JSON list of C-alpha atoms in Angstrom, two decimals:
[
{"chain": "A", "resi": 1, "resn": "ALA", "atom": "CA", "xyz": [-1.68, -71.80, 41.52]},
{"chain": "A", "resi": 2, "resn": "LEU", "atom": "CA", "xyz": [1.01, -73.05, 44.28]},
{"chain": "A", "resi": 3, "resn": "PHE", "atom": "CA", "xyz": [3.73, -73.43, 41.37]},
{"chain": "A", "resi": 4, "resn": "LEU", "atom": "CA", "xyz": [2.89, -70.29, 39.94]},
{"chain": "A", "resi": 5, "resn": "SER", "atom": "CA", "xyz": [2.73, -68.33, 43.31]},
{"chain": "A", "resi": 6, "resn": "GLN", "atom": "CA", "xyz": [6.35, -70.16, 44.22]},
{"chain": "A", "resi": 7, "resn": "LEU", "atom": "CA", "xyz": [7.87, -68.60, 40.77]},
{"chain": "A", "resi": 8, "resn": "GLN", "atom": "CA", "xyz": [6.23, -65.25, 41.50]},
{"chain": "A", "resi": 9, "resn": "LYS", "atom": "CA", "xyz": [8.10, -65.24, 44.85]},
{"chain": "A", "resi": 10, "resn": "ASP", "atom": "CA", "xyz": [11.46, -66.24, 42.86]},
{"chain": "A", "resi": 11, "resn": "LEU", "atom": "CA", "xyz": [11.56, -63.54, 40.55]},
{"chain": "A", "resi": 12, "resn": "GLU", "atom": "CA", "xyz": [10.88, -60.99, 43.52]},
{"chain": "A", "resi": 13, "resn": "GLU", "atom": "CA", "xyz": [14.24, -62.32, 45.18]},
{"chain": "A", "resi": 14, "resn": "VAL", "atom": "CA", "xyz": [15.68, -61.96, 42.17]},
{"chain": "A", "resi": 15, "resn": "LYS", "atom": "CA", "xyz": [14.63, -58.35, 41.35]},
{"chain": "A", "resi": 16, "resn": "GLU", "atom": "CA", "xyz": [15.73, -57.73, 45.25]},
{"chain": "A", "resi": 17, "resn": "LEU", "atom": "CA", "xyz": [18.99, -59.40, 44.66]},
{"chain": "A", "resi": 18, "resn": "LEU", "atom": "CA", "xyz": [19.62, -57.04, 41.22]},
{"chain": "A", "resi": 19, "resn": "THR", "atom": "CA", "xyz": [18.94, -54.26, 43.15]},
{"chain": "A", "resi": 20, "resn": "ASN", "atom": "CA", "xyz": [22.35, -54.99, 45.35]},
{"chain": "A", "resi": 21, "resn": "ALA", "atom": "CA", "xyz": [24.30, -56.58, 42.79]},
{"chain": "A", "resi": 22, "resn": "THR", "atom": "CA", "xyz": [27.66, -54.70, 41.69]},
{"chain": "A", "resi": 23, "resn": "ARG", "atom": "CA", "xyz": [29.16, -57.15, 39.71]},
{"chain": "A", "resi": 24, "resn": "LYS", "atom": "CA", "xyz": [28.85, -57.69, 35.91]},
{"chain": "A", "resi": 25, "resn": "ARG", "atom": "CA", "xyz": [28.95, -61.37, 36.02]},
{"chain": "A", "resi": 26, "resn": "VAL", "atom": "CA", "xyz": [26.86, -61.64, 39.08]},
{"chain": "A", "resi": 27, "resn": "ARG", "atom": "CA", "xyz": [24.38, -59.17, 37.44]},
{"chain": "A", "resi": 28, "resn": "ASP", "atom": "CA", "xyz": [24.43, -60.84, 33.98]},
{"chain": "A", "resi": 29, "resn": "VAL", "atom": "CA", "xyz": [23.40, -64.33, 35.57]},
{"chain": "A", "resi": 30, "resn": "LEU", "atom": "CA", "xyz": [20.68, -62.43, 37.65]},
{"chain": "A", "resi": 31, "resn": "LEU", "atom": "CA", "xyz": [19.22, -60.98, 34.71]},
{"chain": "A", "resi": 32, "resn": "ALA", "atom": "CA", "xyz": [19.19, -64.28, 32.86]},
{"chain": "A", "resi": 33, "resn": "GLU", "atom": "CA", "xyz": [17.44, -66.28, 35.45]},
{"chain": "A", "resi": 34, "resn": "LYS", "atom": "CA", "xyz": [14.98, -63.53, 36.01]},
{"chain": "A", "resi": 35, "resn": "HIS", "atom": "CA", "xyz": [14.27, -63.32, 31.97]},
{"chain": "A", "resi": 36, "resn": "LYS", "atom": "CA", "xyz": [13.79, -67.17, 32.59]},
{"chain": "A", "resi": 37, "resn": "LEU", "atom": "CA", "xyz": [11.13, -66.91, 35.34]},
{"chain": "A", "resi": 38, "resn": "GLU", "atom": "CA", "xyz": [9.11, -63.74, 33.50]},
{"chain": "A", "resi": 39, "resn": "LEU", "atom": "CA", "xyz": [8.99, -66.37, 30.89]},
{"chain": "A", "resi": 40, "resn": "GLU", "atom": "CA", "xyz": [8.05, -69.66, 32.81]},
{"chain": "A", "resi": 41, "resn": "ILE", "atom": "CA", "xyz": [5.33, -67.16, 34.70]},
{"chain": "A", "resi": 42, "resn": "LYS", "atom": "CA", "xyz": [4.04, -65.96, 31.10]},
{"chain": "A", "resi": 43, "resn": "ASN", "atom": "CA", "xyz": [3.49, -69.46, 29.90]},
{"chain": "A", "resi": 44, "resn": "GLN", "atom": "CA", "xyz": [1.73, -71.09, 33.08]},
{"chain": "A", "resi": 45, "resn": "PRO", "atom": "CA", "xyz": [-1.99, -72.07, 31.89]},
{"chain": "A", "resi": 46, "resn": "PRO", "atom": "CA", "xyz": [-4.44, -69.69, 33.27]},
{"chain": "A", "resi": 47, "resn": "PRO", "atom": "CA", "xyz": [-6.09, -70.96, 36.68]},
{"chain": "A", "resi": 48, "resn": "LYS", "atom": "CA", "xyz": [-9.26, -73.80, 36.11]},
{"chain": "A", "resi": 49, "resn": "PRO", "atom": "CA", "xyz": [-12.65, -72.24, 37.88]},
{"chain": "A", "resi": 50, "resn": "LYS", "atom": "CA", "xyz": [-12.74, -73.84, 41.38]},
{"chain": "A", "resi": 51, "resn": "ASP", "atom": "CA", "xyz": [-15.49, -75.96, 40.78]},
{"chain": "A", "resi": 52, "resn": "VAL", "atom": "CA", "xyz": [-14.06, -77.59, 37.35]},
{"chain": "A", "resi": 53, "resn": "ALA", "atom": "CA", "xyz": [-10.70, -77.97, 39.62]},
{"chain": "A", "resi": 54, "resn": "GLU", "atom": "CA", "xyz": [-12.89, -79.48, 42.22]},
{"chain": "A", "resi": 55, "resn": "GLU", "atom": "CA", "xyz": [-14.88, -82.09, 40.34]},
{"chain": "A", "resi": 56, "resn": "GLU", "atom": "CA", "xyz": [-12.01, -83.23, 38.45]},
{"chain": "A", "resi": 57, "resn": "LYS", "atom": "CA", "xyz": [-9.81, -83.74, 41.54]},
{"chain": "A", "resi": 58, "resn": "SER", "atom": "CA", "xyz": [-12.82, -85.90, 43.17]},
{"chain": "A", "resi": 59, "resn": "SER", "atom": "CA", "xyz": [-13.02, -88.08, 39.70]},
{"chain": "A", "resi": 60, "resn": "LEU", "atom": "CA", "xyz": [-9.69, -88.79, 40.09]},
{"chain": "A", "resi": 61, "resn": "GLY", "atom": "CA", "xyz": [-9.16, -89.80, 43.32]},
{"chain": "A", "resi": 62, "resn": "GLY", "atom": "CA", "xyz": [-6.23, -91.14, 44.81]},
{"chain": "A", "resi": 63, "resn": "TYR", "atom": "CA", "xyz": [-2.70, -89.35, 44.45]},
{"chain": "A", "resi": 64, "resn": "THR", "atom": "CA", "xyz": [-1.49, -87.69, 41.65]},
{"chain": "A", "resi": 65, "resn": "VAL", "atom": "CA", "xyz": [2.31, -87.77, 40.42]},
{"chain": "A", "resi": 66, "resn": "LYS", "atom": "CA", "xyz": [3.90, -85.09, 38.00]},
{"chain": "A", "resi": 67, "resn": "ILE", "atom": "CA", "xyz": [5.98, -86.65, 35.63]},
{"chain": "A", "resi": 68, "resn": "ASN", "atom": "CA", "xyz": [9.02, -84.71, 34.73]},
{"chain": "A", "resi": 69, "resn": "ASN", "atom": "CA", "xyz": [11.25, -87.87, 33.12]},
{"chain": "A", "resi": 70, "resn": "TYR", "atom": "CA", "xyz": [11.15, -88.31, 29.30]},
{"chain": "A", "resi": 71, "resn": "GLY", "atom": "CA", "xyz": [12.58, -88.72, 26.49]},
{"chain": "A", "resi": 72, "resn": "TRP", "atom": "CA", "xyz": [12.12, -87.07, 22.78]},
{"chain": "A", "resi": 73, "resn": "ASP", "atom": "CA", "xyz": [12.45, -88.07, 19.21]},
{"chain": "A", "resi": 74, "resn": "GLN", "atom": "CA", "xyz": [11.65, -86.27, 15.67]},
{"chain": "A", "resi": 75, "resn": "SER", "atom": "CA", "xyz": [11.07, -87.33, 12.25]},
{"chain": "A", "resi": 76, "resn": "ASP", "atom": "CA", "xyz": [10.31, -85.11, 9.53]},
{"chain": "A", "resi": 77, "resn": "LYS", "atom": "CA", "xyz": [6.41, -85.15, 10.50]},
{"chain": "A", "resi": 78, "resn": "PHE", "atom": "CA", "xyz": [6.81, -85.95, 13.95]},
{"chain": "A", "resi": 79, "resn": "VAL", "atom": "CA", "xyz": [7.77, -84.92, 17.15]},
{"chain": "A", "resi": 80, "resn": "LYS", "atom": "CA", "xyz": [7.64, -87.96, 19.43]},
{"chain": "A", "resi": 81, "resn": "ILE", "atom": "CA", "xyz": [7.73, -88.17, 23.11]},
{"chain": "A", "resi": 82, "resn": "TYR", "atom": "CA", "xyz": [8.18, -91.26, 25.08]},
{"chain": "A", "resi": 83, "resn": "ILE", "atom": "CA", "xyz": [7.43, -91.61, 28.51]},
{"chain": "A", "resi": 84, "resn": "SER", "atom": "CA", "xyz": [8.02, -94.66, 30.84]},
{"chain": "A", "resi": 85, "resn": "LEU", "atom": "CA", "xyz": [5.03, -96.04, 32.94]},
{"chain": "A", "resi": 86, "resn": "ASN", "atom": "CA", "xyz": [5.20, -99.46, 34.12]},
{"chain": "A", "resi": 87, "resn": "GLY", "atom": "CA", "xyz": [2.35, -101.51, 33.85]},
{"chain": "A", "resi": 88, "resn": "VAL", "atom": "CA", "xyz": [0.54, -98.73, 31.53]},
{"chain": "A", "resi": 89, "resn": "GLN", "atom": "CA", "xyz": [-0.62, -101.55, 29.05]},
{"chain": "A", "resi": 90, "resn": "LYS", "atom": "CA", "xyz": [-2.74, -103.01, 31.20]},
{"chain": "A", "resi": 91, "resn": "LEU", "atom": "CA", "xyz": [-5.06, -99.92, 31.68]},
{"chain": "A", "resi": 92, "resn": "PRO", "atom": "CA", "xyz": [-8.37, -99.30, 30.08]},
{"chain": "A", "resi": 93, "resn": "ALA", "atom": "CA", "xyz": [-7.59, -97.03, 26.89]},
{"chain": "A", "resi": 94, "resn": "GLU", "atom": "CA", "xyz": [-9.62, -94.49, 28.00]},
{"chain": "A", "resi": 95, "resn": "ASN", "atom": "CA", "xyz": [-7.77, -94.21, 31.22]},
{"chain": "A", "resi": 96, "resn": "VAL", "atom": "CA", "xyz": [-4.82, -92.82, 29.33]},
{"chain": "A", "resi": 97, "resn": "GLN", "atom": "CA", "xyz": [-5.59, -89.24, 27.86]},
{"chain": "A", "resi": 98, "resn": "VAL", "atom": "CA", "xyz": [-4.00, -86.49, 25.81]},
{"chain": "A", "resi": 99, "resn": "ASN", "atom": "CA", "xyz": [-5.54, -83.33, 25.19]},
{"chain": "A", "resi": 100, "resn": "PHE", "atom": "CA", "xyz": [-3.78, -81.23, 22.30]},
{"chain": "A", "resi": 101, "resn": "THR", "atom": "CA", "xyz": [-3.58, -77.48, 21.47]},
{"chain": "A", "resi": 102, "resn": "GLU", "atom": "CA", "xyz": [-1.76, -76.06, 18.62]},
{"chain": "A", "resi": 103, "resn": "ARG", "atom": "CA", "xyz": [1.16, -74.96, 21.08]},
{"chain": "A", "resi": 104, "resn": "SER", "atom": "CA", "xyz": [0.64, -77.29, 24.14]},
{"chain": "A", "resi": 105, "resn": "PHE", "atom": "CA", "xyz": [-0.53, -81.00, 25.24]},
{"chain": "A", "resi": 106, "resn": "ASP", "atom": "CA", "xyz": [-1.14, -82.20, 28.66]},
{"chain": "A", "resi": 107, "resn": "LEU", "atom": "CA", "xyz": [-1.19, -86.36, 29.28]},
{"chain": "A", "resi": 108, "resn": "LEU", "atom": "CA", "xyz": [-3.21, -87.76, 32.25]},
{"chain": "A", "resi": 109, "resn": "VAL", "atom": "CA", "xyz": [-2.70, -91.43, 33.05]},
{"chain": "A", "resi": 110, "resn": "LYS", "atom": "CA", "xyz": [-5.72, -92.33, 35.69]},
{"chain": "A", "resi": 111, "resn": "ASN", "atom": "CA", "xyz": [-5.34, -95.25, 38.05]},
{"chain": "A", "resi": 112, "resn": "LEU", "atom": "CA", "xyz": [-2.14, -96.73, 37.37]},
{"chain": "A", "resi": 113, "resn": "ASN", "atom": "CA", "xyz": [-1.53, -98.60, 40.36]},
{"chain": "A", "resi": 114, "resn": "GLY", "atom": "CA", "xyz": [-3.31, -96.75, 42.65]},
{"chain": "A", "resi": 115, "resn": "LYS", "atom": "CA", "xyz": [-1.92, -93.54, 41.44]},
{"chain": "A", "resi": 116, "resn": "ASN", "atom": "CA", "xyz": [-2.89, -90.93, 38.97]},
{"chain": "A", "resi": 117, "resn": "TYR", "atom": "CA", "xyz": [0.49, -89.14, 36.44]},
{"chain": "A", "resi": 118, "resn": "THR", "atom": "CA", "xyz": [0.09, -86.13, 34.96]},
{"chain": "A", "resi": 119, "resn": "MET", "atom": "CA", "xyz": [2.35, -84.09, 32.31]},
{"chain": "A", "resi": 120, "resn": "THR", "atom": "CA", "xyz": [1.88, -80.74, 30.98]},
{"chain": "A", "resi": 121, "resn": "PHE", "atom": "CA", "xyz": [4.08, -79.09, 28.11]},
{"chain": "A", "resi": 122, "resn": "ASN", "atom": "CA", "xyz": [3.05, -75.55, 27.27]},
{"chain": "A", "resi": 123, "resn": "ASN", "atom": "CA", "xyz": [4.35, -73.16, 24.46]},
{"chain": "A", "resi": 124, "resn": "LEU", "atom": "CA", "xyz": [5.61, -75.70, 22.21]},
{"chain": "A", "resi": 125, "resn": "LEU", "atom": "CA", "xyz": [8.56, -74.61, 20.51]},
{"chain": "A", "resi": 126, "resn": "LYS", "atom": "CA", "xyz": [6.47, -74.25, 16.84]},
{"chain": "A", "resi": 127, "resn": "PRO", "atom": "CA", "xyz": [2.84, -75.10, 16.16]},
{"chain": "A", "resi": 128, "resn": "ILE", "atom": "CA", "xyz": [1.54, -78.81, 15.84]},
{"chain": "A", "resi": 129, "resn": "SER", "atom": "CA", "xyz": [-1.72, -80.22, 14.05]},
{"chain": "A", "resi": 130, "resn": "VAL", "atom": "CA", "xyz": [-4.43, -81.09, 16.86]},
{"chain": "A", "resi": 131, "resn": "GLU", "atom": "CA", "xyz": [-5.98, -83.31, 14.61]},
{"chain": "A", "resi": 132, "resn": "GLY", "atom": "CA", "xyz": [-2.92, -85.54, 13.35]},
{"chain": "A", "resi": 133, "resn": "SER", "atom": "CA", "xyz": [-1.49, -85.83, 17.09]},
{"chain": "A", "resi": 134, "resn": "SER", "atom": "CA", "xyz": [-2.11, -88.96, 18.80]},
{"chain": "A", "resi": 135, "resn": "ARG", "atom": "CA", "xyz": [-0.94, -91.24, 22.00]},
{"chain": "A", "resi": 136, "resn": "LYS", "atom": "CA", "xyz": [-0.03, -94.93, 21.48]},
{"chain": "A", "resi": 137, "resn": "ILE", "atom": "CA", "xyz": [0.23, -97.30, 24.51]},
{"chain": "A", "resi": 138, "resn": "LYS", "atom": "CA", "xyz": [3.23, -99.38, 24.39]},
{"chain": "A", "resi": 139, "resn": "THR", "atom": "CA", "xyz": [4.20, -101.85, 27.07]},
{"chain": "A", "resi": 140, "resn": "ASP", "atom": "CA", "xyz": [5.56, -99.80, 29.86]},
{"chain": "A", "resi": 141, "resn": "MET", "atom": "CA", "xyz": [5.47, -96.38, 27.90]},
{"chain": "A", "resi": 142, "resn": "VAL", "atom": "CA", "xyz": [3.30, -94.10, 26.58]},
{"chain": "A", "resi": 143, "resn": "LEU", "atom": "CA", "xyz": [4.33, -92.49, 23.03]},
{"chain": "A", "resi": 144, "resn": "VAL", "atom": "CA", "xyz": [2.92, -89.07, 22.45]},
{"chain": "A", "resi": 145, "resn": "MET", "atom": "CA", "xyz": [3.55, -88.17, 18.89]},
{"chain": "A", "resi": 146, "resn": "CYS", "atom": "CA", "xyz": [3.00, -84.78, 17.97]},
{"chain": "A", "resi": 147, "resn": "LYS", "atom": "CA", "xyz": [2.44, -83.82, 14.62]},
{"chain": "A", "resi": 148, "resn": "LYS", "atom": "CA", "xyz": [4.44, -81.01, 13.09]},
{"chain": "A", "resi": 149, "resn": "LYS", "atom": "CA", "xyz": [2.43, -78.06, 10.77]},
{"chain": "A", "resi": 150, "resn": "ARG", "atom": "CA", "xyz": [5.56, -78.12, 8.87]},
{"chain": "A", "resi": 151, "resn": "GLU", "atom": "CA", "xyz": [8.31, -80.51, 8.00]},
{"chain": "A", "resi": 152, "resn": "GLU", "atom": "CA", "xyz": [11.20, -78.65, 9.76]},
{"chain": "A", "resi": 153, "resn": "LYS", "atom": "CA", "xyz": [13.65, -79.91, 12.55]},
{"chain": "A", "resi": 154, "resn": "TRP", "atom": "CA", "xyz": [13.11, -78.52, 16.11]},
{"chain": "A", "resi": 155, "resn": "ASP", "atom": "CA", "xyz": [16.28, -78.03, 18.09]},
{"chain": "A", "resi": 156, "resn": "CYS", "atom": "CA", "xyz": [14.18, -78.42, 21.65]},
{"chain": "A", "resi": 157, "resn": "LEU", "atom": "CA", "xyz": [10.73, -79.00, 22.54]},
{"chain": "A", "resi": 158, "resn": "THR", "atom": "CA", "xyz": [9.30, -75.44, 24.00]},
{"chain": "A", "resi": 159, "resn": "GLN", "atom": "CA", "xyz": [10.09, -72.00, 23.68]},
{"chain": "A", "resi": 160, "resn": "VAL", "atom": "CA", "xyz": [11.34, -71.88, 27.27]},
{"chain": "A", "resi": 161, "resn": "GLU", "atom": "CA", "xyz": [14.02, -74.39, 26.72]},
{"chain": "A", "resi": 162, "resn": "LYS", "atom": "CA", "xyz": [14.84, -72.30, 23.47]},
{"chain": "A", "resi": 163, "resn": "GLU", "atom": "CA", "xyz": [15.44, -69.14, 25.36]},
{"chain": "A", "resi": 164, "resn": "SER", "atom": "CA", "xyz": [17.39, -70.63, 28.02]},
{"chain": "A", "resi": 165, "resn": "LYS", "atom": "CA", "xyz": [19.66, -72.18, 25.44]},
{"chain": "A", "resi": 166, "resn": "GLU", "atom": "CA", "xyz": [20.45, -68.59, 23.69]},
{"chain": "A", "resi": 167, "resn": "LYS", "atom": "CA", "xyz": [21.07, -67.42, 27.47]},
{"chain": "A", "resi": 168, "resn": "GLU", "atom": "CA", "xyz": [23.39, -69.70, 28.23]},
{"chain": "A", "resi": 169, "resn": "LYS", "atom": "CA", "xyz": [25.27, -69.31, 24.81]},
{"chain": "A", "resi": 170, "resn": "ALA", "atom": "CA", "xyz": [25.48, -65.63, 25.41]},
{"chain": "A", "resi": 171, "resn": "ALA", "atom": "CA", "xyz": [27.08, -66.36, 28.61]},
{"chain": "A", "resi": 172, "resn": "TYR", "atom": "CA", "xyz": [29.69, -68.76, 27.10]},
{"chain": "A", "resi": 173, "resn": "ASP", "atom": "CA", "xyz": [30.00, -66.93, 24.24]},
{"chain": "A", "resi": 174, "resn": "THR", "atom": "CA", "xyz": [32.30, -64.09, 26.24]},
{"chain": "A", "resi": 175, "resn": "ALA", "atom": "CA", "xyz": [35.64, -62.12, 25.09]},
{"chain": "A", "resi": 176, "resn": "ASP", "atom": "CA", "xyz": [37.19, -63.39, 28.00]},
{"chain": "A", "resi": 177, "resn": "PRO", "atom": "CA", "xyz": [37.93, -67.14, 28.06]},
{"chain": "A", "resi": 178, "resn": "SER", "atom": "CA", "xyz": [38.38, -67.73, 31.99]},
{"chain": "A", "resi": 179, "resn": "GLU", "atom": "CA", "xyz": [35.09, -66.09, 32.34]},
{"chain": "A", "resi": 180, "resn": "GLY", "atom": "CA", "xyz": [33.32, -68.76, 29.83]},
{"chain": "A", "resi": 181, "resn": "LEU", "atom": "CA", "xyz": [35.10, -71.59, 31.56]},
{"chain": "A", "resi": 182, "resn": "MET", "atom": "CA", "xyz": [33.90, -70.33, 34.79]},
{"chain": "A", "resi": 183, "resn": "ASN", "atom": "CA", "xyz": [30.34, -70.08, 33.52]},
{"chain": "A", "resi": 184, "resn": "ILE", "atom": "CA", "xyz": [30.76, -73.94, 32.25]},
{"chain": "A", "resi": 185, "resn": "LEU", "atom": "CA", "xyz": [32.16, -75.01, 35.56]},
{"chain": "A", "resi": 186, "resn": "LYS", "atom": "CA", "xyz": [29.48, -73.73, 37.40]},
{"chain": "A", "resi": 187, "resn": "LYS", "atom": "CA", "xyz": [27.03, -75.24, 35.18]},
{"chain": "A", "resi": 188, "resn": "MET", "atom": "CA", "xyz": [28.69, -78.67, 35.71]},
{"chain": "A", "resi": 189, "resn": "TYR", "atom": "CA", "xyz": [28.31, -78.45, 39.40]},
{"chain": "A", "resi": 190, "resn": "ALA", "atom": "CA", "xyz": [24.99, -77.19, 39.87]},
{"chain": "A", "resi": 191, "resn": "GLU", "atom": "CA", "xyz": [23.65, -80.01, 37.74]},
{"chain": "A", "resi": 192, "resn": "GLY", "atom": "CA", "xyz": [26.68, -82.60, 38.68]},
{"chain": "A", "resi": 193, "resn": "ASP", "atom": "CA", "xyz": [26.74, -85.62, 41.50]},
{"chain": "A", "resi": 194, "resn": "ASP", "atom": "CA", "xyz": [28.74, -86.01, 44.35]},
{"chain": "A", "resi": 195, "resn": "GLU", "atom": "CA", "xyz": [31.51, -87.12, 42.68]},
{"chain": "A", "resi": 196, "resn": "MET", "atom": "CA", "xyz": [31.32, -84.52, 40.16]},
{"chain": "A", "resi": 197, "resn": "LYS", "atom": "CA", "xyz": [31.05, -81.82, 42.95]},
{"chain": "A", "resi": 198, "resn": "ARG", "atom": "CA", "xyz": [33.92, -83.26, 44.79]},
{"chain": "A", "resi": 199, "resn": "THR", "atom": "CA", "xyz": [36.23, -83.56, 41.72]},
{"chain": "A", "resi": 200, "resn": "ILE", "atom": "CA", "xyz": [35.71, -79.64, 40.81]},
{"chain": "A", "resi": 201, "resn": "ASN", "atom": "CA", "xyz": [36.09, -78.72, 44.49]},
{"chain": "A", "resi": 202, "resn": "LYS", "atom": "CA", "xyz": [39.65, -80.75, 44.55]},
{"chain": "A", "resi": 203, "resn": "ALA", "atom": "CA", "xyz": [40.65, -78.83, 41.12]},
{"chain": "A", "resi": 204, "resn": "TRP", "atom": "CA", "xyz": [39.64, -75.51, 42.62]},
{"chain": "A", "resi": 205, "resn": "VAL", "atom": "CA", "xyz": [41.57, -75.49, 45.95]},
{"chain": "A", "resi": 206, "resn": "GLU", "atom": "CA", "xyz": [44.39, -77.08, 44.10]},
{"chain": "A", "resi": 207, "resn": "SER", "atom": "CA", "xyz": [44.13, -74.02, 41.66]},
{"chain": "A", "resi": 208, "resn": "ARG", "atom": "CA", "xyz": [43.86, -71.50, 44.55]},
{"chain": "A", "resi": 209, "resn": "GLU", "atom": "CA", "xyz": [46.91, -73.46, 46.22]},
{"chain": "A", "resi": 210, "resn": "LYS", "atom": "CA", "xyz": [49.12, -72.68, 43.24]},
{"chain": "A", "resi": 211, "resn": "GLN", "atom": "CA", "xyz": [48.15, -69.07, 42.72]},
{"chain": "A", "resi": 212, "resn": "TYR", "atom": "CA", "xyz": [49.30, -68.31, 46.53]},
{"chain": "A", "resi": 213, "resn": "LYS", "atom": "CA", "xyz": [52.31, -69.89, 45.79]},
{"chain": "A", "resi": 214, "resn": "GLY", "atom": "CA", "xyz": [52.96, -67.80, 42.77]},
{"chain": "A", "resi": 215, "resn": "ASP", "atom": "CA", "xyz": [53.02, -70.39, 40.74]},
{"chain": "A", "resi": 216, "resn": "ILE", "atom": "CA", "xyz": [50.37, -69.19, 38.18]},
{"chain": "A", "resi": 217, "resn": "PRO", "atom": "CA", "xyz": [48.40, -65.68, 38.07]},
{"chain": "A", "resi": 218, "resn": "MET", "atom": "CA", "xyz": [45.12, -66.49, 38.23]},
{"chain": "A", "resi": 219, "resn": "ASP", "atom": "CA", "xyz": [42.25, -64.08, 38.42]},
{"chain": "A", "resi": 220, "resn": "ILE", "atom": "CA", "xyz": [38.63, -66.31, 39.07]}
]
């Protein structure tokens, strides 16, 4: 509920910024973010009744950590999600639970080194077979096996990822090469480490200096 509230606040702010934005590039970026936020809000699971949520919380005890890091792979029949958790093989099997639906799954690992771990995937890209899906406990890892209903390649795991990739592709596929380059640089800067940010900043300063000297005409 708290996460959903934050998403809704972000959406309201994006809408407010849109009303003031006049530059096409800025509006395109804000519209893409608005669409992404609306999808995330739409895909949030419905809130559990308070008594059920409280009961689950009290039965877990300890501190609950949301897992964000994972790897994934696929075969013709399965999508495989790899989640690293040190020492998970030492737990009783019933402490590692995965609930599947046709388009989602959630993982709960109870009392691993005094903490509980959760991971949820909603709105999977394609339907899965609940009966054919399972989880395997390996050394320092949980492997979630989602059985594909149809033997076809998945380009990503969720519908939200697909929508986000399509929006990014649309932003880069532009008639103006410099605009496409700026979009790529912005993405690299946003996702890069400190070294990447320093490199891009240095290149930006140097390009502006050349422009002011009249060496190259640039409009970015």
